[in-house]
Amino acid sequence: MITRLRFLGTGGGRFSTIFQSRATGGVYLESGMKIHIDPGPSGLNQMKNMHLDPTKTDVLLISHCHPDHYTEGEIMVEGITQGGKKRRGLLAASKSVLEGINDIGPAISSYHRSLINHRILEPGDFLNLGPVDMEATPSIHSDPTTVGFKFHTKNGVISYVADTAISDEVIEAHRGARVLILPVTRPRSSRIDWHLSTEDTVEFIKRIEPEITFFTHFGLKMLRVPPEIEAYWAQEETGYRVIAAKDGMSVSIGTRITVK
Ligand SMILES: [Zn+2]
């Protein structure tokens, strides 16, 4: 069996999203189950371009309650449930997305929650998704309930690190990852709170030693560098393969990993 990973968007942060400098539709993982992670703006459009059918998605995961990650969540719920007519699939998300916390969220209306089985994820929670076991991981982000996702697939561990500042706890949670997906909002020398910059990725990669790392979630400053330069620098610094993801990029993960 082959696991496939597709980037429905590689932008992130406020202005990349507002201007759609890159699409912001999240990541689509197929590994016996069809899993859509973080359906921000233009996810539907990207799915159409890549011939992916939203009514075939099995699981929707939303890491936190910022619009570049959740905006199209309700429509994806309508997709999974075939217009609300069929009770199928699962929505799992941070507490902020499903219930709201303080002045954040919820991002999914009670009507849409009533259509689909849903559950709140906290770091350390395990979910069995058929052939994939998913583990929720911690994040240090301005939405304090943010979770990342670590997928144990037949083709190894694929780790989706959610928006986060760098920390030992966050790195350790992704130990064993064969494929590491990092949200690198900022380039070198311009770190901002709650996010990773390229320097942080070097520490992350050296400690996890993944076979391949994808950078995504690019802010405007990062796009101006551009991200390929940053990925190349991180690859040289670490000795591990690092790729700056592009919208529409498709990755096959079998015995080998192939990027298209
Ligand atoms: Zn965020």
Short mmCIF file of N, CA and C in Angstrom, two decimals, residues 36-193:
data_model
loop_
_atom_site.label_atom_id
_atom_site.label_comp_id
_atom_site.label_asym_id
_atom_site.label_seq_id
_atom_site.Cartn_x
_atom_site.Cartn_y
_atom_site.Cartn_z
N HIS A 36 -8.45 14.89 5.71
CA HIS A 36 -8.17 16.28 5.34
C HIS A 36 -7.80 17.06 6.61
N ILE A 37 -6.65 17.70 6.57
CA ILE A 37 -6.15 18.43 7.74
C ILE A 37 -6.17 19.93 7.44
N ASP A 38 -6.77 20.70 8.30
CA ASP A 38 -6.75 22.16 8.28
C ASP A 38 -7.27 22.80 6.97
N PRO A 39 -8.60 22.73 6.79
CA PRO A 39 -9.23 23.25 5.57
C PRO A 39 -9.42 24.77 5.60
N GLY A 40 -8.34 25.48 5.38
CA GLY A 40 -8.42 26.94 5.30
C GLY A 40 -8.99 27.40 3.98
N PRO A 41 -8.97 28.72 3.71
CA PRO A 41 -9.53 29.26 2.46
C PRO A 41 -8.87 28.65 1.21
N SER A 42 -9.68 28.35 0.23
CA SER A 42 -9.32 27.79 -1.09
C SER A 42 -9.08 26.28 -1.09
N GLY A 43 -9.39 25.63 0.00
CA GLY A 43 -9.28 24.17 0.04
C GLY A 43 -10.16 23.50 -1.01
N LEU A 44 -11.39 23.98 -1.11
CA LEU A 44 -12.34 23.37 -2.07
C LEU A 44 -11.84 23.54 -3.50
N ASN A 45 -11.36 24.74 -3.78
CA ASN A 45 -10.84 25.02 -5.11
C ASN A 45 -9.64 24.13 -5.45
N GLN A 46 -8.76 23.97 -4.47
CA GLN A 46 -7.58 23.12 -4.68
C GLN A 46 -7.99 21.66 -4.86
N MET A 47 -9.01 21.24 -4.12
CA MET A 47 -9.49 19.86 -4.28
C MET A 47 -10.02 19.65 -5.69
N LYS A 48 -10.75 20.65 -6.17
CA LYS A 48 -11.29 20.56 -7.54
C LYS A 48 -10.14 20.45 -8.54
N ASN A 49 -9.13 21.31 -8.38
CA ASN A 49 -7.97 21.28 -9.28
C ASN A 49 -7.26 19.93 -9.26
N MET A 50 -7.24 19.30 -8.09
CA MET A 50 -6.49 18.05 -7.96
C MET A 50 -7.39 16.82 -8.11
N HIS A 51 -8.63 17.05 -8.54
CA HIS A 51 -9.59 15.96 -8.75
C HIS A 51 -9.81 15.13 -7.48
N LEU A 52 -9.92 15.82 -6.35
CA LEU A 52 -10.25 15.15 -5.10
C LEU A 52 -11.71 15.48 -4.78
N ASP A 53 -12.45 14.47 -4.35
CA ASP A 53 -13.89 14.62 -4.13
C ASP A 53 -14.17 14.79 -2.63
N PRO A 54 -14.66 15.98 -2.21
CA PRO A 54 -14.88 16.21 -0.77
C PRO A 54 -15.92 15.26 -0.16
N THR A 55 -16.77 14.66 -0.97
CA THR A 55 -17.77 13.73 -0.40
C THR A 55 -17.15 12.36 -0.11
N LYS A 56 -15.89 12.18 -0.52
CA LYS A 56 -15.19 10.91 -0.26
C LYS A 56 -14.26 11.00 0.95
N THR A 57 -14.10 12.21 1.48
CA THR A 57 -13.23 12.36 2.66
C THR A 57 -13.84 11.59 3.83
N ASP A 58 -12.99 10.93 4.62
CA ASP A 58 -13.48 10.18 5.78
C ASP A 58 -13.32 10.94 7.09
N VAL A 59 -12.22 11.67 7.19
CA VAL A 59 -11.91 12.32 8.47
C VAL A 59 -11.45 13.74 8.22
N LEU A 60 -11.99 14.67 9.01
CA LEU A 60 -11.56 16.06 8.95
C LEU A 60 -10.89 16.40 10.28
N LEU A 61 -9.66 16.88 10.20
CA LEU A 61 -8.92 17.26 11.41
C LEU A 61 -8.62 18.76 11.36
N ILE A 62 -8.89 19.47 12.44
CA ILE A 62 -8.59 20.91 12.48
C ILE A 62 -7.74 21.19 13.72
N SER A 63 -6.53 21.68 13.47
CA SER A 63 -5.55 21.81 14.56
C SER A 63 -5.85 22.93 15.54
N HIS A 64 -6.43 24.02 15.04
CA HIS A 64 -6.72 25.14 15.94
C HIS A 64 -7.64 26.15 15.27
N CYS A 65 -8.02 27.13 16.08
CA CYS A 65 -9.10 28.02 15.65
C CYS A 65 -8.58 29.34 15.07
N HIS A 66 -7.73 29.25 14.05
CA HIS A 66 -7.33 30.42 13.26
C HIS A 66 -7.82 30.20 11.84
N PRO A 67 -8.31 31.29 11.20
CA PRO A 67 -9.04 31.11 9.93
C PRO A 67 -8.23 30.48 8.79
N ASP A 68 -6.90 30.64 8.80
CA ASP A 68 -6.12 29.97 7.74
C ASP A 68 -6.15 28.45 7.90
N HIS A 69 -6.74 27.97 9.01
CA HIS A 69 -6.81 26.53 9.25
C HIS A 69 -8.24 25.96 9.25
N TYR A 70 -9.24 26.84 9.50
CA TYR A 70 -10.59 26.27 9.67
C TYR A 70 -11.66 26.78 8.70
N THR A 71 -11.41 27.85 7.93
CA THR A 71 -12.49 28.56 7.24
C THR A 71 -13.46 27.69 6.45
N GLU A 72 -12.95 26.69 5.75
CA GLU A 72 -13.85 25.88 4.92
C GLU A 72 -14.30 24.60 5.63
N GLY A 73 -14.09 24.57 6.95
CA GLY A 73 -14.43 23.37 7.73
C GLY A 73 -15.89 22.97 7.62
N GLU A 74 -16.78 23.95 7.71
CA GLU A 74 -18.22 23.61 7.68
C GLU A 74 -18.62 23.02 6.32
N ILE A 75 -18.05 23.56 5.25
CA ILE A 75 -18.40 23.02 3.92
C ILE A 75 -17.82 21.61 3.76
N MET A 76 -16.63 21.40 4.32
CA MET A 76 -16.06 20.05 4.26
C MET A 76 -16.95 19.06 5.04
N VAL A 77 -17.53 19.51 6.16
CA VAL A 77 -18.47 18.65 6.90
C VAL A 77 -19.67 18.32 6.01
N GLU A 78 -20.16 19.32 5.30
CA GLU A 78 -21.28 19.06 4.37
C GLU A 78 -20.85 18.08 3.29
N GLY A 79 -19.60 18.19 2.84
CA GLY A 79 -19.08 17.26 1.84
C GLY A 79 -19.06 15.83 2.38
N ILE A 80 -18.40 15.66 3.52
CA ILE A 80 -18.25 14.31 4.10
C ILE A 80 -19.62 13.66 4.31
N THR A 81 -20.59 14.46 4.76
CA THR A 81 -21.92 13.91 5.08
C THR A 81 -22.87 13.98 3.88
N GLN A 82 -22.30 14.24 2.72
CA GLN A 82 -23.06 14.30 1.46
C GLN A 82 -24.27 15.23 1.59
N GLY A 83 -23.91 16.47 1.96
CA GLY A 83 -24.93 17.51 2.08
C GLY A 83 -25.74 17.40 3.36
N GLY A 84 -25.20 16.68 4.33
CA GLY A 84 -25.89 16.52 5.61
C GLY A 84 -26.90 15.38 5.58
N LYS A 85 -26.92 14.62 4.49
CA LYS A 85 -27.93 13.56 4.32
C LYS A 85 -27.48 12.22 4.88
N LYS A 86 -26.16 12.05 4.97
CA LYS A 86 -25.67 10.74 5.38
C LYS A 86 -24.73 10.91 6.57
N ARG A 87 -25.03 10.23 7.66
CA ARG A 87 -24.16 10.35 8.82
C ARG A 87 -22.95 9.45 8.62
N ARG A 88 -21.85 10.04 8.26
CA ARG A 88 -20.62 9.28 8.08
C ARG A 88 -19.44 10.18 8.41
N GLY A 89 -18.28 9.54 8.60
CA GLY A 89 -17.06 10.30 8.82
C GLY A 89 -16.92 10.82 10.23
N LEU A 90 -15.83 11.54 10.44
CA LEU A 90 -15.49 12.05 11.76
C LEU A 90 -14.83 13.41 11.64
N LEU A 91 -15.19 14.29 12.55
CA LEU A 91 -14.51 15.58 12.70
C LEU A 91 -13.82 15.58 14.05
N ALA A 92 -12.51 15.74 14.06
CA ALA A 92 -11.78 15.82 15.33
C ALA A 92 -10.95 17.09 15.30
N ALA A 93 -10.99 17.84 16.39
CA ALA A 93 -10.38 19.18 16.37
C ALA A 93 -10.06 19.64 17.78
N SER A 94 -9.37 20.76 17.84
CA SER A 94 -9.05 21.37 19.14
C SER A 94 -10.35 21.82 19.82
N LYS A 95 -10.27 22.02 21.12
CA LYS A 95 -11.42 22.46 21.88
C LYS A 95 -11.94 23.80 21.35
N SER A 96 -11.02 24.69 20.99
CA SER A 96 -11.39 26.03 20.50
C SER A 96 -12.28 25.93 19.25
N VAL A 97 -11.97 24.98 18.37
CA VAL A 97 -12.72 24.81 17.12
C VAL A 97 -14.13 24.28 17.39
N LEU A 98 -14.24 23.34 18.30
CA LEU A 98 -15.55 22.68 18.50
C LEU A 98 -16.40 23.33 19.57
N GLU A 99 -15.77 23.91 20.57
CA GLU A 99 -16.56 24.51 21.66
C GLU A 99 -16.29 25.98 21.85
N GLY A 100 -15.10 26.41 21.46
CA GLY A 100 -14.69 27.78 21.72
C GLY A 100 -14.04 27.88 23.08
N ILE A 101 -13.06 28.77 23.18
CA ILE A 101 -12.46 29.07 24.49
C ILE A 101 -12.23 30.57 24.53
N ASN A 102 -12.51 31.17 25.68
CA ASN A 102 -12.36 32.63 25.85
C ASN A 102 -13.01 33.35 24.66
N ASP A 103 -12.22 34.18 23.94
CA ASP A 103 -12.82 34.92 22.83
C ASP A 103 -12.56 34.25 21.48
N ILE A 104 -12.09 32.99 21.49
CA ILE A 104 -11.78 32.27 20.24
C ILE A 104 -12.85 31.21 19.97
N GLY A 105 -13.40 31.22 18.77
CA GLY A 105 -14.28 30.14 18.31
C GLY A 105 -15.66 30.13 18.96
N PRO A 106 -16.46 29.07 18.79
CA PRO A 106 -16.12 27.91 17.96
C PRO A 106 -16.14 28.26 16.46
N ALA A 107 -15.56 27.36 15.67
CA ALA A 107 -15.44 27.60 14.24
C ALA A 107 -16.44 26.77 13.45
N ILE A 108 -17.09 25.83 14.11
CA ILE A 108 -18.06 24.95 13.45
C ILE A 108 -19.40 25.16 14.16
N SER A 109 -20.41 25.53 13.42
CA SER A 109 -21.71 25.84 14.02
C SER A 109 -22.33 24.61 14.68
N SER A 110 -23.28 24.84 15.57
CA SER A 110 -23.90 23.68 16.23
C SER A 110 -24.66 22.85 15.20
N TYR A 111 -25.21 23.51 14.17
CA TYR A 111 -25.87 22.76 13.10
C TYR A 111 -24.89 21.78 12.44
N HIS A 112 -23.71 22.29 12.07
CA HIS A 112 -22.73 21.41 11.40
C HIS A 112 -22.20 20.33 12.34
N ARG A 113 -22.08 20.67 13.62
CA ARG A 113 -21.65 19.64 14.59
C ARG A 113 -22.70 18.54 14.70
N SER A 114 -23.97 18.92 14.51
CA SER A 114 -25.03 17.91 14.64
C SER A 114 -25.04 16.92 13.46
N LEU A 115 -24.36 17.28 12.39
CA LEU A 115 -24.38 16.42 11.19
C LEU A 115 -23.39 15.26 11.27
N ILE A 116 -22.36 15.41 12.11
CA ILE A 116 -21.22 14.49 12.01
C ILE A 116 -20.74 14.08 13.41
N ASN A 117 -20.23 12.87 13.55
CA ASN A 117 -19.59 12.49 14.80
C ASN A 117 -18.37 13.38 14.98
N HIS A 118 -18.22 13.91 16.18
CA HIS A 118 -17.08 14.81 16.38
C HIS A 118 -16.51 14.62 17.78
N ARG A 119 -15.24 14.95 17.90
CA ARG A 119 -14.62 14.88 19.23
C ARG A 119 -13.47 15.87 19.36
N ILE A 120 -13.32 16.32 20.60
CA ILE A 120 -12.24 17.26 20.92
C ILE A 120 -10.96 16.47 21.14
N LEU A 121 -9.86 16.98 20.60
CA LEU A 121 -8.56 16.33 20.79
C LEU A 121 -7.70 17.14 21.74
N GLU A 122 -7.03 16.43 22.62
CA GLU A 122 -6.03 17.05 23.49
C GLU A 122 -4.72 16.31 23.28
N PRO A 123 -3.60 17.00 23.52
CA PRO A 123 -2.30 16.34 23.32
C PRO A 123 -2.25 15.01 24.07
N GLY A 124 -1.78 13.97 23.38
CA GLY A 124 -1.67 12.64 23.99
C GLY A 124 -2.85 11.74 23.64
N ASP A 125 -3.94 12.31 23.14
CA ASP A 125 -5.09 11.48 22.74
C ASP A 125 -4.74 10.62 21.54
N PHE A 126 -5.26 9.40 21.53
CA PHE A 126 -5.10 8.50 20.39
C PHE A 126 -6.43 8.29 19.71
N LEU A 127 -6.42 8.20 18.39
CA LEU A 127 -7.64 7.91 17.63
C LEU A 127 -7.30 6.80 16.67
N ASN A 128 -8.13 5.76 16.64
CA ASN A 128 -7.92 4.75 15.60
C ASN A 128 -8.76 5.12 14.40
N LEU A 129 -8.09 5.33 13.28
CA LEU A 129 -8.78 5.68 12.04
C LEU A 129 -8.56 4.54 11.05
N GLY A 130 -9.14 3.39 11.33
CA GLY A 130 -8.98 2.22 10.46
C GLY A 130 -7.51 1.83 10.39
N PRO A 131 -6.92 1.89 9.19
CA PRO A 131 -5.53 1.45 9.05
C PRO A 131 -4.51 2.45 9.63
N VAL A 132 -4.98 3.58 10.08
CA VAL A 132 -4.07 4.61 10.60
C VAL A 132 -4.39 4.86 12.08
N ASP A 133 -3.34 4.90 12.90
CA ASP A 133 -3.53 5.35 14.28
C ASP A 133 -3.02 6.79 14.36
N MET A 134 -3.83 7.65 14.93
CA MET A 134 -3.45 9.06 15.00
C MET A 134 -3.28 9.46 16.45
N GLU A 135 -2.23 10.23 16.70
CA GLU A 135 -1.92 10.69 18.05
C GLU A 135 -1.93 12.22 18.01
N ALA A 136 -2.63 12.85 18.92
CA ALA A 136 -2.61 14.32 18.97
C ALA A 136 -1.37 14.75 19.74
N THR A 137 -0.71 15.79 19.23
CA THR A 137 0.56 16.23 19.82
C THR A 137 0.44 17.67 20.35
N PRO A 138 1.31 18.07 21.26
CA PRO A 138 1.20 19.43 21.83
C PRO A 138 1.73 20.52 20.88
N SER A 139 1.30 21.74 21.14
CA SER A 139 1.77 22.92 20.41
C SER A 139 1.85 24.08 21.37
N ILE A 140 2.73 25.02 21.07
CA ILE A 140 2.80 26.24 21.88
C ILE A 140 2.34 27.36 20.95
N HIS A 141 1.07 27.73 21.05
CA HIS A 141 0.53 28.67 20.07
C HIS A 141 -0.44 29.63 20.77
N SER A 142 -0.79 30.71 20.08
CA SER A 142 -1.67 31.70 20.71
C SER A 142 -3.06 31.13 20.99
N ASP A 143 -3.50 30.14 20.22
CA ASP A 143 -4.66 29.34 20.61
C ASP A 143 -4.11 28.23 21.51
N PRO A 144 -4.35 28.33 22.84
CA PRO A 144 -3.68 27.39 23.76
C PRO A 144 -4.16 25.95 23.63
N THR A 145 -5.23 25.71 22.87
CA THR A 145 -5.72 24.33 22.73
C THR A 145 -5.25 23.67 21.43
N THR A 146 -4.36 24.34 20.70
CA THR A 146 -3.84 23.81 19.43
C THR A 146 -3.24 22.40 19.59
N VAL A 147 -3.55 21.54 18.64
CA VAL A 147 -2.93 20.20 18.62
C VAL A 147 -2.32 19.92 17.25
N GLY A 148 -1.23 19.16 17.24
CA GLY A 148 -0.65 18.64 16.00
C GLY A 148 -1.09 17.19 15.84
N PHE A 149 -0.66 16.56 14.75
CA PHE A 149 -1.12 15.20 14.45
C PHE A 149 0.04 14.32 14.04
N LYS A 150 0.11 13.15 14.66
CA LYS A 150 1.15 12.18 14.32
C LYS A 150 0.45 10.91 13.85
N PHE A 151 0.67 10.56 12.57
CA PHE A 151 -0.05 9.44 11.97
C PHE A 151 0.87 8.22 11.89
N HIS A 152 0.43 7.14 12.48
CA HIS A 152 1.17 5.88 12.37
C HIS A 152 0.53 5.11 11.21
N THR A 153 1.19 5.13 10.05
CA THR A 153 0.63 4.49 8.85
C THR A 153 1.44 3.22 8.55
N LYS A 154 0.94 2.44 7.59
CA LYS A 154 1.66 1.23 7.15
C LYS A 154 3.00 1.62 6.50
N ASN A 155 3.14 2.87 6.11
CA ASN A 155 4.37 3.33 5.48
C ASN A 155 5.19 4.22 6.41
N GLY A 156 5.01 4.04 7.68
CA GLY A 156 5.81 4.80 8.64
C GLY A 156 5.03 5.96 9.25
N VAL A 157 5.72 6.70 10.09
CA VAL A 157 5.07 7.78 10.83
C VAL A 157 5.16 9.09 10.03
N ILE A 158 4.01 9.72 9.88
CA ILE A 158 3.94 11.01 9.19
C ILE A 158 3.48 12.02 10.23
N SER A 159 4.29 13.05 10.45
CA SER A 159 3.99 14.01 11.50
C SER A 159 3.62 15.36 10.92
N TYR A 160 2.46 15.83 11.31
CA TYR A 160 2.00 17.17 10.93
C TYR A 160 2.14 18.04 12.17
N VAL A 161 3.12 18.90 12.15
CA VAL A 161 3.34 19.80 13.29
C VAL A 161 2.44 21.01 13.07
N ALA A 162 1.61 21.31 14.07
CA ALA A 162 0.70 22.46 13.93
C ALA A 162 1.47 23.74 14.24
N ASP A 163 0.85 24.89 14.00
CA ASP A 163 1.49 26.17 14.34
C ASP A 163 2.00 26.10 15.77
N THR A 164 3.26 26.45 15.95
CA THR A 164 3.85 26.33 17.28
C THR A 164 5.15 27.12 17.37
N ALA A 165 5.50 27.49 18.59
CA ALA A 165 6.86 27.94 18.86
C ALA A 165 7.69 26.68 19.10
N ILE A 166 9.00 26.80 19.02
CA ILE A 166 9.84 25.63 19.25
C ILE A 166 9.90 25.33 20.75
N SER A 167 9.86 24.04 21.08
CA SER A 167 10.03 23.63 22.48
C SER A 167 10.40 22.15 22.50
N ASP A 168 11.07 21.74 23.57
CA ASP A 168 11.47 20.33 23.72
C ASP A 168 10.28 19.41 23.65
N GLU A 169 9.21 19.82 24.34
CA GLU A 169 8.02 18.97 24.42
C GLU A 169 7.43 18.75 23.02
N VAL A 170 7.37 19.81 22.24
CA VAL A 170 6.81 19.71 20.89
C VAL A 170 7.69 18.80 20.03
N ILE A 171 8.99 19.01 20.08
CA ILE A 171 9.89 18.20 19.26
C ILE A 171 9.78 16.73 19.64
N GLU A 172 9.88 16.45 20.93
CA GLU A 172 9.88 15.05 21.39
C GLU A 172 8.61 14.30 20.99
N ALA A 173 7.50 15.02 20.92
CA ALA A 173 6.23 14.38 20.56
C ALA A 173 6.27 13.81 19.14
N HIS A 174 7.21 14.30 18.32
CA HIS A 174 7.25 13.84 16.93
C HIS A 174 8.38 12.84 16.67
N ARG A 175 8.96 12.34 17.75
CA ARG A 175 10.04 11.36 17.59
C ARG A 175 9.55 10.15 16.79
N GLY A 176 10.40 9.67 15.89
CA GLY A 176 10.04 8.50 15.10
C GLY A 176 9.44 8.85 13.74
N ALA A 177 9.26 10.16 13.48
CA ALA A 177 8.64 10.54 12.20
C ALA A 177 9.55 10.21 11.02
N ARG A 178 8.97 9.59 10.02
CA ARG A 178 9.70 9.34 8.77
C ARG A 178 9.52 10.56 7.86
N VAL A 179 8.32 11.10 7.89
CA VAL A 179 8.00 12.31 7.11
C VAL A 179 7.56 13.39 8.10
N LEU A 180 8.20 14.54 8.01
CA LEU A 180 7.93 15.62 8.95
C LEU A 180 7.39 16.84 8.18
N ILE A 181 6.23 17.32 8.57
CA ILE A 181 5.64 18.50 7.92
C ILE A 181 5.71 19.65 8.91
N LEU A 182 6.46 20.68 8.55
CA LEU A 182 6.69 21.80 9.48
C LEU A 182 6.08 23.10 8.96
N PRO A 183 5.36 23.84 9.82
CA PRO A 183 4.82 25.14 9.42
C PRO A 183 5.88 26.22 9.64
N VAL A 184 6.57 26.57 8.56
CA VAL A 184 7.69 27.52 8.70
C VAL A 184 7.22 28.89 8.22
N THR A 185 6.61 29.61 9.12
CA THR A 185 5.98 30.89 8.77
C THR A 185 7.02 31.93 8.38
N ARG A 186 8.17 31.91 9.06
CA ARG A 186 9.16 32.96 8.88
C ARG A 186 10.53 32.45 8.43
N PRO A 187 11.24 33.27 7.62
CA PRO A 187 12.60 32.89 7.24
C PRO A 187 13.60 33.19 8.36
N ARG A 188 14.88 32.93 8.08
CA ARG A 188 15.92 33.22 9.07
C ARG A 188 15.90 34.68 9.53
N SER A 189 16.28 34.90 10.76
CA SER A 189 16.42 36.24 11.35
C SER A 189 15.13 37.03 11.42
N SER A 190 14.01 36.38 11.46
CA SER A 190 12.76 37.16 11.61
C SER A 190 11.69 36.34 12.34
N ARG A 191 12.14 35.67 13.38
CA ARG A 191 11.22 34.85 14.18
C ARG A 191 10.12 35.73 14.81
N ILE A 192 8.90 35.24 14.86
CA ILE A 192 7.85 35.91 15.62
C ILE A 192 7.28 34.93 16.64
N ASP A 193 6.58 35.46 17.63
CA ASP A 193 6.01 34.63 18.68
C ASP A 193 5.10 33.56 18.09
#
